[in-house]
Short mmCIF file of C-alpha atoms in Angstrom, two decimals:
data_model
loop_
_atom_site.label_atom_id
_atom_site.label_comp_id
_atom_site.label_asym_id
_atom_site.label_seq_id
_atom_site.Cartn_x
_atom_site.Cartn_y
_atom_site.Cartn_z
CA MET A 438 110.40 120.35 -59.61
CA PHE A 439 112.83 117.57 -58.66
CA HIS A 440 115.12 115.47 -60.80
CA PHE A 441 115.85 111.89 -59.74
CA GLU A 442 118.86 110.04 -61.09
CA LYS A 443 119.20 106.40 -60.08
CA LEU A 444 122.71 105.66 -58.87
CA ALA A 445 124.58 102.47 -59.65
CA ASN A 446 128.21 101.90 -58.78
CA GLU A 447 130.41 99.38 -57.05
CA THR A 448 130.35 101.24 -53.72
CA LEU A 449 126.56 101.29 -53.64
CA ASP A 450 126.33 97.63 -54.64
CA ARG A 451 128.32 96.77 -51.52
CA ILE A 452 126.19 98.70 -49.03
CA GLU A 453 122.65 98.32 -50.37
CA CYS A 454 120.65 96.24 -47.90
CA PRO A 455 117.01 95.55 -46.98
CA GLY A 456 116.52 98.89 -45.23
CA THR A 457 118.05 101.15 -47.89
CA GLU A 458 117.71 100.03 -51.49
CA HIS A 459 117.77 101.79 -54.85
CA HIS A 460 119.62 105.03 -54.19
CA TYR A 461 118.91 108.19 -56.19
CA ARG A 462 120.63 111.52 -56.52
CA VAL A 463 117.95 114.16 -55.92
CA THR A 464 118.43 117.62 -57.42
CA ARG A 465 116.24 120.64 -58.05
CA PRO A 466 116.69 123.58 -60.45
CA GLY A 467 118.71 126.29 -58.75
CA GLY A 468 119.18 124.13 -55.67
CA TYR A 469 116.89 126.31 -53.54
CA PRO A 470 113.59 128.16 -54.01
CA ASP A 471 113.71 131.91 -54.61
CA GLU A 472 112.50 132.55 -51.05
CA ALA A 473 115.63 130.96 -49.52
CA PRO A 474 118.54 133.24 -48.56
CA GLY A 475 120.67 134.09 -51.57
CA PHE A 476 123.88 132.96 -49.92
CA LEU A 477 122.62 129.36 -50.02
CA ARG A 478 122.85 129.43 -53.79
CA ASP A 479 126.58 130.10 -53.99
CA ARG A 480 129.00 127.60 -55.48
CA GLY A 481 129.83 126.08 -52.12
CA SER A 482 126.27 124.97 -51.43
CA SER A 483 125.11 121.40 -51.71
CA ARG A 484 123.51 120.77 -55.10
CA PHE A 485 122.18 117.28 -54.52
CA SER A 486 121.18 114.78 -51.87
CA VAL A 487 121.24 110.99 -52.01
CA MET A 488 117.92 109.43 -51.05
CA ILE A 489 116.35 106.02 -51.55
CA GLU A 490 113.45 105.02 -53.78
CA THR A 491 110.77 105.19 -51.11
CA TYR A 492 111.53 108.90 -50.64
CA LEU A 493 110.71 109.81 -54.25
CA PRO A 494 106.89 109.94 -53.86
CA LEU A 495 107.37 112.01 -50.70
CA ALA A 496 109.66 114.64 -52.22
CA GLU A 497 106.92 116.87 -53.62
CA ARG A 498 104.72 116.33 -50.57
CA VAL A 499 107.54 117.49 -48.31
CA ARG A 500 108.28 120.46 -50.59
CA THR A 501 104.66 121.66 -50.29
CA PHE A 502 104.28 120.61 -46.63
CA GLN A 503 102.39 123.23 -44.59
CA VAL A 504 104.67 124.93 -42.06
CA PHE A 505 103.56 126.93 -39.04
CA GLU A 506 105.50 129.62 -37.21
CA ASP A 507 105.16 127.75 -33.90
CA ASP A 508 106.69 124.54 -35.32
CA VAL A 509 110.02 123.49 -33.82
CA TRP A 510 112.31 121.42 -36.03
CA VAL A 511 115.34 119.41 -34.93
CA VAL A 512 117.46 118.59 -37.95
CA THR A 513 120.68 116.59 -38.12
CA PHE A 514 122.57 114.26 -40.38
CA PRO A 515 121.76 110.77 -39.00
CA LYS A 516 123.45 109.77 -35.75
CA CYS A 517 124.61 113.24 -34.73
CA GLY A 518 122.76 113.60 -31.43
CA THR A 519 119.20 113.75 -32.76
CA THR A 520 117.43 111.82 -29.98
CA TRP A 521 119.39 113.64 -27.29
CA THR A 522 118.46 117.03 -28.75
CA GLN A 523 114.82 116.11 -29.31
CA GLU A 524 114.36 115.16 -25.67
CA MET A 525 116.06 118.36 -24.50
CA VAL A 526 113.99 120.58 -26.81
CA TRP A 527 110.64 118.94 -26.04
CA LEU A 528 111.16 119.23 -22.30
CA LEU A 529 112.31 122.85 -22.51
CA ASN A 530 109.22 123.66 -24.56
CA ASN A 531 106.89 121.77 -22.22
CA GLY A 532 107.77 123.13 -18.80
CA LEU A 533 110.12 120.24 -17.94
CA ASN A 534 107.14 117.91 -17.75
CA PHE A 535 109.18 114.75 -17.09
CA GLU A 536 106.11 112.69 -16.17
CA ARG A 537 104.36 113.37 -19.48
CA ALA A 538 107.60 112.73 -21.35
CA LYS A 539 107.81 109.27 -19.76
CA LYS A 540 104.22 108.40 -20.70
CA LEU A 541 104.56 109.30 -24.39
CA SER A 542 107.32 107.93 -26.59
CA LEU A 543 109.61 110.41 -28.26
CA ASP A 544 108.26 109.22 -31.62
CA GLU A 545 104.80 110.40 -30.53
CA ARG A 546 106.02 113.70 -29.13
CA PHE A 547 108.59 114.49 -31.81
CA PRO A 548 107.97 112.35 -34.93
CA PHE A 549 110.36 111.77 -37.82
CA LEU A 550 108.88 113.52 -40.88
CA GLU A 551 110.34 111.46 -43.73
CA LEU A 552 110.88 108.13 -41.94
CA THR A 553 108.80 106.16 -44.46
CA GLY A 554 111.03 107.55 -47.19
CA ALA A 555 114.26 106.73 -45.37
CA LEU A 556 113.78 103.08 -44.35
CA THR A 557 112.63 100.79 -47.15
CA LEU A 558 110.69 98.21 -45.15
CA TYR A 559 109.11 100.52 -42.57
CA GLY A 560 105.79 101.26 -44.27
CA GLY A 561 103.10 103.71 -43.20
CA ASP A 562 102.94 107.41 -44.02
CA THR A 563 104.88 109.54 -41.56
CA VAL A 564 104.32 112.75 -43.55
CA THR A 565 100.57 112.45 -42.93
CA ASP A 566 101.26 111.55 -39.30
CA VAL A 567 103.16 114.81 -38.83
CA GLU A 568 100.53 116.82 -40.72
CA ARG A 569 97.93 115.61 -38.20
CA LEU A 570 99.91 116.58 -35.11
CA PRO A 571 98.27 119.12 -32.80
CA ARG A 572 100.09 122.42 -32.66
CA PRO A 573 102.63 123.45 -31.58
CA ARG A 574 104.37 120.65 -33.46
CA HIS A 575 107.82 119.23 -32.81
CA ILE A 576 109.30 117.73 -35.98
CA LYS A 577 112.42 115.64 -36.50
CA SER A 578 114.14 115.45 -39.87
CA HIS A 579 117.46 114.47 -41.41
CA LEU A 580 116.78 116.37 -44.62
CA PRO A 581 119.41 118.68 -46.06
CA ALA A 582 118.36 122.32 -46.21
CA MET A 583 117.77 121.99 -49.96
CA LEU A 584 114.95 119.47 -49.41
CA LEU A 585 113.14 121.27 -46.59
CA PRO A 586 109.58 122.48 -47.30
CA ASP A 587 109.54 125.67 -49.34
CA ALA A 588 107.41 127.35 -46.66
CA VAL A 589 110.28 127.06 -44.16
CA TRP A 590 111.92 130.03 -45.87
CA THR A 591 108.91 132.36 -45.53
CA VAL A 592 107.20 131.14 -42.33
CA ARG A 593 110.56 130.77 -40.53
CA PRO A 594 109.79 128.21 -37.80
CA LYS A 595 112.47 127.51 -35.22
CA ILE A 596 115.13 125.12 -36.52
CA ILE A 597 117.76 123.56 -34.29
CA TYR A 598 120.59 121.88 -36.18
CA VAL A 599 123.23 119.64 -34.59
CA SER A 600 126.52 118.78 -36.26
CA ARG A 601 129.03 116.07 -35.32
CA GLY A 602 132.58 115.27 -36.37
CA PRO A 603 132.60 112.96 -39.42
CA LYS A 604 134.63 110.14 -37.83
CA ASP A 605 132.20 109.71 -34.93
CA ALA A 606 129.17 110.31 -37.17
CA ALA A 607 130.31 107.63 -39.63
CA THR A 608 131.06 105.13 -36.85
CA SER A 609 127.68 105.62 -35.18
CA PHE A 610 125.90 105.45 -38.55
CA TYR A 611 127.72 102.17 -39.30
CA HIS A 612 126.35 100.57 -36.11
CA HIS A 613 122.89 101.94 -36.96
CA TYR A 614 123.12 100.42 -40.44
CA ARG A 615 124.07 97.03 -39.01
CA ASN A 616 121.37 96.88 -36.38
CA ILE A 617 118.46 98.91 -37.77
CA VAL A 618 118.90 99.09 -41.54
CA GLY A 619 120.07 95.51 -42.06
CA TYR A 620 123.59 96.02 -43.43
CA ASP A 621 125.70 92.91 -43.07
CA GLY A 622 128.92 93.83 -44.86
CA PRO A 623 132.39 95.01 -43.81
CA ARG A 624 132.70 98.33 -42.00
CA GLU A 625 135.34 99.34 -44.57
CA ASP A 626 132.75 99.21 -47.37
CA PHE A 627 130.43 101.36 -45.28
CA PHE A 628 133.20 103.88 -44.53
CA ASN A 629 134.10 103.98 -48.23
CA ALA A 630 130.48 104.78 -49.07
CA PHE A 631 130.43 107.55 -46.46
CA LEU A 632 133.64 109.09 -47.83
CA SER A 633 132.41 108.93 -51.42
CA ASP A 634 128.99 110.47 -50.61
CA ASN A 635 127.09 107.32 -51.56
CA LEU A 636 124.94 106.98 -48.44
CA ILE A 637 121.41 108.17 -47.82
CA TYR A 638 121.32 111.91 -46.95
CA ALA A 639 124.83 112.42 -48.40
CA PRO A 640 126.81 114.53 -48.92
CA PHE A 641 127.64 114.76 -45.21
CA GLY A 642 129.81 117.84 -45.68
CA GLY A 643 127.24 119.78 -47.68
CA HIS A 644 124.55 118.88 -45.16
CA ALA A 645 126.40 120.53 -42.27
CA ALA A 646 127.90 123.38 -44.30
CA ASP A 647 124.56 124.65 -45.60
CA TYR A 648 123.01 124.76 -42.12
CA TRP A 649 126.16 126.49 -40.85
CA LYS A 650 125.49 129.26 -43.37
CA LEU A 651 122.08 129.72 -41.75
CA ARG A 652 123.42 130.00 -38.21
CA ASP A 653 122.86 133.78 -37.97
CA GLU A 654 119.23 133.59 -39.08
CA ARG A 655 116.98 134.57 -36.16
CA ASN A 656 115.03 131.30 -36.38
CA VAL A 657 118.07 128.97 -36.51
CA LEU A 658 120.20 127.62 -33.67
CA PHE A 659 123.33 125.69 -34.67
CA LEU A 660 124.71 123.31 -32.04
CA SER A 661 127.28 120.55 -32.08
CA TYR A 662 127.39 117.13 -30.44
CA GLU A 663 130.82 118.03 -29.10
CA GLN A 664 129.43 121.19 -27.43
CA MET A 665 126.75 119.15 -25.76
CA LYS A 666 129.29 116.67 -24.41
CA ARG A 667 131.63 119.39 -23.12
CA ASP A 668 129.10 121.63 -21.41
CA LEU A 669 125.52 120.40 -21.53
CA LYS A 670 124.31 122.97 -18.98
CA LYS A 671 125.49 125.79 -21.22
CA VAL A 672 123.79 124.25 -24.26
CA ILE A 673 120.56 123.75 -22.29
CA ALA A 674 120.56 127.41 -21.23
CA LYS A 675 121.36 128.55 -24.78
CA THR A 676 118.59 126.41 -26.27
CA ALA A 677 116.08 127.57 -23.64
CA ALA A 678 116.83 131.21 -24.51
CA PHE A 679 116.42 130.45 -28.21
CA LEU A 680 113.00 128.91 -27.48
CA GLY A 681 112.01 131.89 -25.34
CA LYS A 682 112.00 129.88 -22.11
CA SER A 683 113.58 130.66 -18.75
CA TYR A 684 114.71 128.11 -16.16
CA ASN A 685 116.72 128.44 -12.97
CA GLY A 686 119.97 126.63 -12.19
CA GLN A 687 118.25 123.85 -10.25
CA GLN A 688 115.87 123.14 -13.12
CA ILE A 689 118.69 123.11 -15.66
CA ALA A 690 120.65 120.72 -13.44
CA ALA A 691 117.63 118.40 -13.27
CA LEU A 692 117.34 118.40 -17.05
CA GLU A 693 121.07 117.80 -17.41
CA GLN A 694 120.73 114.70 -15.22
CA HIS A 695 117.72 113.51 -17.20
CA LEU A 696 119.75 113.88 -20.42
CA SER A 697 122.76 111.89 -19.23
CA VAL A 698 123.64 108.91 -21.42
CA GLU A 699 122.81 106.49 -18.60
CA SER A 700 119.44 108.09 -17.96
CA MET A 701 118.54 108.29 -21.65
CA ARG A 702 119.54 104.69 -22.26
CA ALA A 703 117.27 103.55 -19.40
CA ASN A 704 114.41 105.80 -20.53
CA LYS A 705 111.85 103.65 -22.37
CA SER A 706 110.26 106.68 -23.99
CA CYS A 707 113.56 107.60 -25.68
CA ASN A 708 115.57 104.46 -26.29
CA MET A 709 113.62 103.43 -29.41
CA ASP A 710 112.99 99.88 -28.20
CA ASN A 711 110.06 99.53 -30.61
CA LEU A 712 112.27 100.40 -33.58
CA VAL A 713 115.00 98.02 -32.44
CA GLN A 714 112.49 95.22 -31.92
CA TRP A 715 110.96 95.90 -35.34
CA ALA A 716 114.41 95.67 -36.89
CA ARG A 717 115.12 92.39 -35.12
CA LYS A 718 111.97 90.87 -36.57
CA THR A 719 112.36 92.39 -40.03
CA ASN A 720 116.03 92.19 -41.02
CA TYR A 721 117.53 88.87 -41.98
CA SER A 722 120.84 90.10 -40.57
CA TYR A 723 119.73 89.43 -37.01
CA GLU A 724 119.70 85.70 -37.63
CA ARG A 725 123.35 85.96 -38.67
CA LYS A 726 124.57 88.06 -35.81
CA ARG A 727 122.13 87.45 -32.98
CA ASN A 728 124.62 88.18 -30.22
CA ASP A 729 125.50 91.56 -31.70
CA ALA A 730 121.85 92.46 -32.11
CA ASN A 731 120.95 91.48 -28.57
CA GLN A 732 123.56 93.90 -27.23
CA PHE A 733 122.65 96.83 -29.51
CA GLN A 734 120.91 99.86 -28.02
CA PHE A 735 119.69 102.79 -30.10
CA ILE A 736 121.41 105.16 -27.68
CA ARG A 737 124.88 103.66 -27.99
CA SER A 738 128.15 104.96 -26.50
CA GLY A 739 127.29 108.65 -26.25
CA LYS A 740 130.99 109.54 -26.38
CA ILE A 741 133.33 111.78 -28.31
CA ASN A 742 136.02 109.89 -30.26
CA SER A 743 134.04 106.67 -30.24
CA PHE A 744 135.52 106.06 -33.69
CA GLU A 745 138.76 104.90 -32.06
CA GLN A 746 137.25 101.46 -31.42
CA ASP A 747 136.15 100.92 -35.03
CA MET A 748 138.45 102.86 -37.32
CA SER A 749 141.95 101.87 -38.45
CA GLU A 750 144.75 104.43 -38.69
CA ASP A 751 144.35 104.45 -42.46
CA TYR A 752 140.67 105.37 -42.21
CA VAL A 753 141.36 107.96 -39.52
CA SER A 754 143.76 109.62 -41.95
CA ARG A 755 141.27 109.41 -44.81
CA PHE A 756 138.49 110.90 -42.68
CA ASP A 757 140.79 113.69 -41.53
CA GLU A 758 141.43 114.58 -45.18
CA TYR A 759 137.71 114.35 -45.88
CA GLU A 760 137.04 116.78 -43.03
CA LYS A 761 139.55 119.23 -44.50
CA THR A 762 137.66 119.26 -47.80
CA ILE A 763 134.50 120.25 -45.89
CA THR A 764 136.01 123.02 -43.75
CA GLU A 765 138.73 124.47 -46.02
CA GLY A 766 138.02 128.04 -47.04
CA SER A 767 135.26 128.36 -44.45
CA ASP A 768 135.01 129.47 -40.83
CA PHE A 769 133.05 126.29 -40.11
CA LYS A 770 134.70 123.75 -37.82
CA PHE A 771 133.02 120.64 -36.45
CA ASP A 772 134.51 121.10 -32.99
CA PHE A 773 133.70 124.79 -32.46
#
């Protein structure tokens, strides 16, 4: 069903690190199963995804993964507001039960389906972990639409997708690579890999564009990080309606406060301390840059235009051109 082509080029050689090794281009005949909407198979759709070797034995298991109508999926390209959205969605779907949310980590409440196929040294079997969840299940994934379970297209669970502008997404992903994945090279090499679609889950543009095409499907809600930063109350209300929930203004305000960057960063159930600590023990890079690691938090700046601190004018220009190639000829815009 899938074809795996091992990738080897100079860009990849410079970014491969302990957490992401041996990259493959994953393709499938026709791109999508027959049950998927026909418009996903047009020439503008993504035809491949870059994944790492540990994902390969999971690919068929994910394709045949059992999907239920009451599942709720949050899907993003990495570092595009995933944790923020997960916490919002879980609380909206669970009566704003803040006390229960504090007692259970977000990983327990809203696990990452393909984590063991996305981080080389992590181990375990997160696909089985998600299969064993009691229903209704909340599932996190970074998979492009092409690699979602086939049953998604017939069962039609709720899917919430969040996009983010490429400059901020690349910058946040760079810090994630340094502090979680184990990358220890120049940011320019990482940005070059992002721009040339040589990172895990690439291509970034195809990832967002395919979910944008699904935005009018009754089971899909398309949000953006920028929307959430501009008017979180509006996004909360919109997401609640999509989930079939109703909350008053006071309740929405309470959730908005809970979802503030400061609150999320201080929230032990959301700030992924266990993952950060695991990375500190596992990746050799922490011995080389201990001060940087000690300051890193999984929930980082939480700002729009955070790229300005990390990206030179030359790379800003290159990313602007890259964004044009994604949005040209389409009504899709990252900041909509």
